[in-house]
XYZ file of C-alpha atoms in Angstrom:
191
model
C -1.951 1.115 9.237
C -4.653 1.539 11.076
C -6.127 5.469 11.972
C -7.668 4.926 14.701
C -9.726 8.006 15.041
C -10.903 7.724 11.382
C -11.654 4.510 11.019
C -9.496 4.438 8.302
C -7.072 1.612 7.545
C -4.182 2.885 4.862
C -2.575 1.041 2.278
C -0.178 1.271 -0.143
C 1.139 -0.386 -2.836
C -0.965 -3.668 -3.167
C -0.016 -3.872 -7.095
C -3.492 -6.327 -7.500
C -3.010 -7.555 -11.337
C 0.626 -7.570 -11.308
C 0.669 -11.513 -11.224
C -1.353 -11.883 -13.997
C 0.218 -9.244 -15.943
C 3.647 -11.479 -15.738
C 2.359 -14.293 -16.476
C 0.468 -13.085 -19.236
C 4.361 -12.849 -20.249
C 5.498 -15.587 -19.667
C 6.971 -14.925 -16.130
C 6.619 -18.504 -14.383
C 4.598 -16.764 -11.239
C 2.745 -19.084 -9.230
C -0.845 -17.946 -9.538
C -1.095 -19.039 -5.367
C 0.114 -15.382 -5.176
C -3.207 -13.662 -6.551
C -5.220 -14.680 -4.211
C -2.848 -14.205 -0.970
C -3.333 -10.239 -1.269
C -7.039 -10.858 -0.682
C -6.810 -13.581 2.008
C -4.561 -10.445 4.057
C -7.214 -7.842 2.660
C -10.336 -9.830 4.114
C -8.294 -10.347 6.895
C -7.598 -6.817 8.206
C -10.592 -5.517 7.340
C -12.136 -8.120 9.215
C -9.952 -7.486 12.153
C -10.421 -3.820 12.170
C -13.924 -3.169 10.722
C -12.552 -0.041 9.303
C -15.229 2.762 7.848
C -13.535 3.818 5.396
C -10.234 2.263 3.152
C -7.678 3.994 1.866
C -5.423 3.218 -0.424
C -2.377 5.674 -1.256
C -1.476 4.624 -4.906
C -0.903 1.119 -6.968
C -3.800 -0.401 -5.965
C -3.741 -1.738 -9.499
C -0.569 -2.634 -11.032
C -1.240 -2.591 -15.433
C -4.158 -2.145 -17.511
C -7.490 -4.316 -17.050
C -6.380 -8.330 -16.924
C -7.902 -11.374 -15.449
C -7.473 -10.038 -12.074
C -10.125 -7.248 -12.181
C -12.665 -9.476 -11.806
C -11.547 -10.720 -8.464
C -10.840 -7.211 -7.926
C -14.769 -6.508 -8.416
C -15.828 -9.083 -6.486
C -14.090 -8.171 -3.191
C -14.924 -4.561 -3.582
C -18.670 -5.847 -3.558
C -18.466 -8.560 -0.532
C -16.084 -5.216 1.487
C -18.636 -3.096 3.743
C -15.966 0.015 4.140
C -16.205 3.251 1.976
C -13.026 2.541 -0.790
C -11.006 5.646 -1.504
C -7.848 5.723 -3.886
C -5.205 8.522 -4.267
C -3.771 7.686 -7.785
C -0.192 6.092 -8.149
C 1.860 5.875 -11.240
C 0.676 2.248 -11.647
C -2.906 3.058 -11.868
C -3.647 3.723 -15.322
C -6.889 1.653 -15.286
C -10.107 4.439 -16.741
C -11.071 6.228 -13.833
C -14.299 5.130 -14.725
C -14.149 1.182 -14.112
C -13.118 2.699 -10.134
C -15.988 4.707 -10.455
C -18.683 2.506 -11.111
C -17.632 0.524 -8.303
C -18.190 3.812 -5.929
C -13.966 4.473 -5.327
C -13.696 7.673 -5.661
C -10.186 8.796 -6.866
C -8.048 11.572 -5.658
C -4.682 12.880 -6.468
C -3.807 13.715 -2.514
C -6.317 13.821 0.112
C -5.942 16.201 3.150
C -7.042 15.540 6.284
C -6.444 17.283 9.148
C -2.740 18.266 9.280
C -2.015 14.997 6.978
C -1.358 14.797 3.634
C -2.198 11.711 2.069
C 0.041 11.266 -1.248
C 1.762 8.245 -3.336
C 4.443 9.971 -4.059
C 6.723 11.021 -1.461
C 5.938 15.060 -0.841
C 6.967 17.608 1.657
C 4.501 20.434 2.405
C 4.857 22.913 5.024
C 2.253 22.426 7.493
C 1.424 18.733 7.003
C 2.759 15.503 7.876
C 3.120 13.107 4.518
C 1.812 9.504 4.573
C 3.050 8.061 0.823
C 4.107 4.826 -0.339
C 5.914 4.357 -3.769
C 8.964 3.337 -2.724
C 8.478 0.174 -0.878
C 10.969 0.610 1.645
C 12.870 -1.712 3.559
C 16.649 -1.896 5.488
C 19.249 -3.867 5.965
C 20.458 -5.290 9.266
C 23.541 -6.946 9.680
C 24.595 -9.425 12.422
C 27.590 -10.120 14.125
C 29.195 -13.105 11.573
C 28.380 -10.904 8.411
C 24.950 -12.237 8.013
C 22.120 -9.561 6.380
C 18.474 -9.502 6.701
C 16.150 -6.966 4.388
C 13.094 -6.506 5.737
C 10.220 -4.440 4.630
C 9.495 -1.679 7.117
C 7.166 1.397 7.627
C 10.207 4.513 7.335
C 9.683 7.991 9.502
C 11.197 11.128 9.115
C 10.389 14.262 10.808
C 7.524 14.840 8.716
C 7.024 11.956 6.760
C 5.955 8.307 7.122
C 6.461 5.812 4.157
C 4.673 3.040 3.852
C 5.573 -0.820 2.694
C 4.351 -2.526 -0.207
C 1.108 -4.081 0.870
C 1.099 -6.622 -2.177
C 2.742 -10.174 -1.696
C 4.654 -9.711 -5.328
C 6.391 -6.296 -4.629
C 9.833 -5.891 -4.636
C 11.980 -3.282 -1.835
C 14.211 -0.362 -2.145
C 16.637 -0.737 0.877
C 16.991 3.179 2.794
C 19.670 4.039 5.209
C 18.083 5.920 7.890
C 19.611 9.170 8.890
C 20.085 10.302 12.709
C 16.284 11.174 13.902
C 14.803 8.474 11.186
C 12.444 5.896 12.623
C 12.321 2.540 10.973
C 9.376 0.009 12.004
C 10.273 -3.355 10.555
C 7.773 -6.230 9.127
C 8.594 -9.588 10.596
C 6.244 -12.658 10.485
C 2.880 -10.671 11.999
C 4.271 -7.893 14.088
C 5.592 -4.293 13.376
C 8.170 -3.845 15.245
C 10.322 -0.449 16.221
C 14.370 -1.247 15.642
């Protein structure tokens, strides 16, 4: 997502190393999907020209493999400030962020937004998180089903999708006043 008024774009989720960590054991994962995280990353960021980047947990998905390299290299060729608020994946030393200038944070606050991985409620703030990788389930007429990955709004939360292209999806029910934004092909769309 794109703040606007930041210059921020917000991710969550990516999982970078996760491909390489599988295969590493023996998971038959087509190494095609390393690289298509950072064809979308240049992408956007080339599309929005964001200031800053942040990225609201699992940016890396196991300890230091192959992948951190790559990982390095983008960070150097990317001209936006690189933030991180820590997810359970992202046991890398906070030190190998560091001396690539990402700062790490366990929430950020900005304004009346709380910036988490985790899913949180706080009185007085509005909660963007990730973590879950959400997604629903539509059904069709003849019994058919479709899961897609979707941004998910409550009253005073949004979660966000897995950014990474080897995620899975938990599938939410949305309650009466719930907002569900949907992922298909290249569009959000509101359902």
């Amino acid at each position: 997502m794109f703040w606007e008024e930041k210059s921020m774009l917000l991710i969550s989720d990516v999982h970078l190393g996760k491909v390489a960590h599988f295969r590493k054991f023996g998971a038959a994962v087509p190494r095609k999907a390393i690289h298509k995280n950072y064809v979308l990353l240049d992408q956007i960021v080339s599309d929005f020209e964001p200031f800053q980047i942040c990225f609201l947990g699992d940016l890396f998905h196991s300890t230091l493999n192959k992948e951190w390299e790559l990982f390095e290299n983008w960070v150097a060729k990317t001209p936006s400030e690189i933030l991180l608020v820590a997810g359970n994946h992202d046991i890398i030393s906070p030190h190998k962020f560091e001396n690539l200038g990402i700062p790490i944070f366990q929430e950020l606050i900005m304004d009346d937004f709380l910036l988490t991985h985790h899913p949180e409620e706080r009185e007085g703030y509005f909660n963007f998180c990730g973590h879950i990788h959400p997604a629903v389930k539509l059904k069709g007429g003849g019994r058919q089903t479709l899961r897609l990955a979707c941004y998910f709004k409550t009253k005073n939360q949004l979660v966000f999708p897995a950014f990474g292209a080897f995620t899975g999806t938990h599938t939410l029910k949305p309650k009466r006043g719930d907002e569900v934004f949907v992922i298909v092909e290249d569009e959000v769309v509101k359902i």
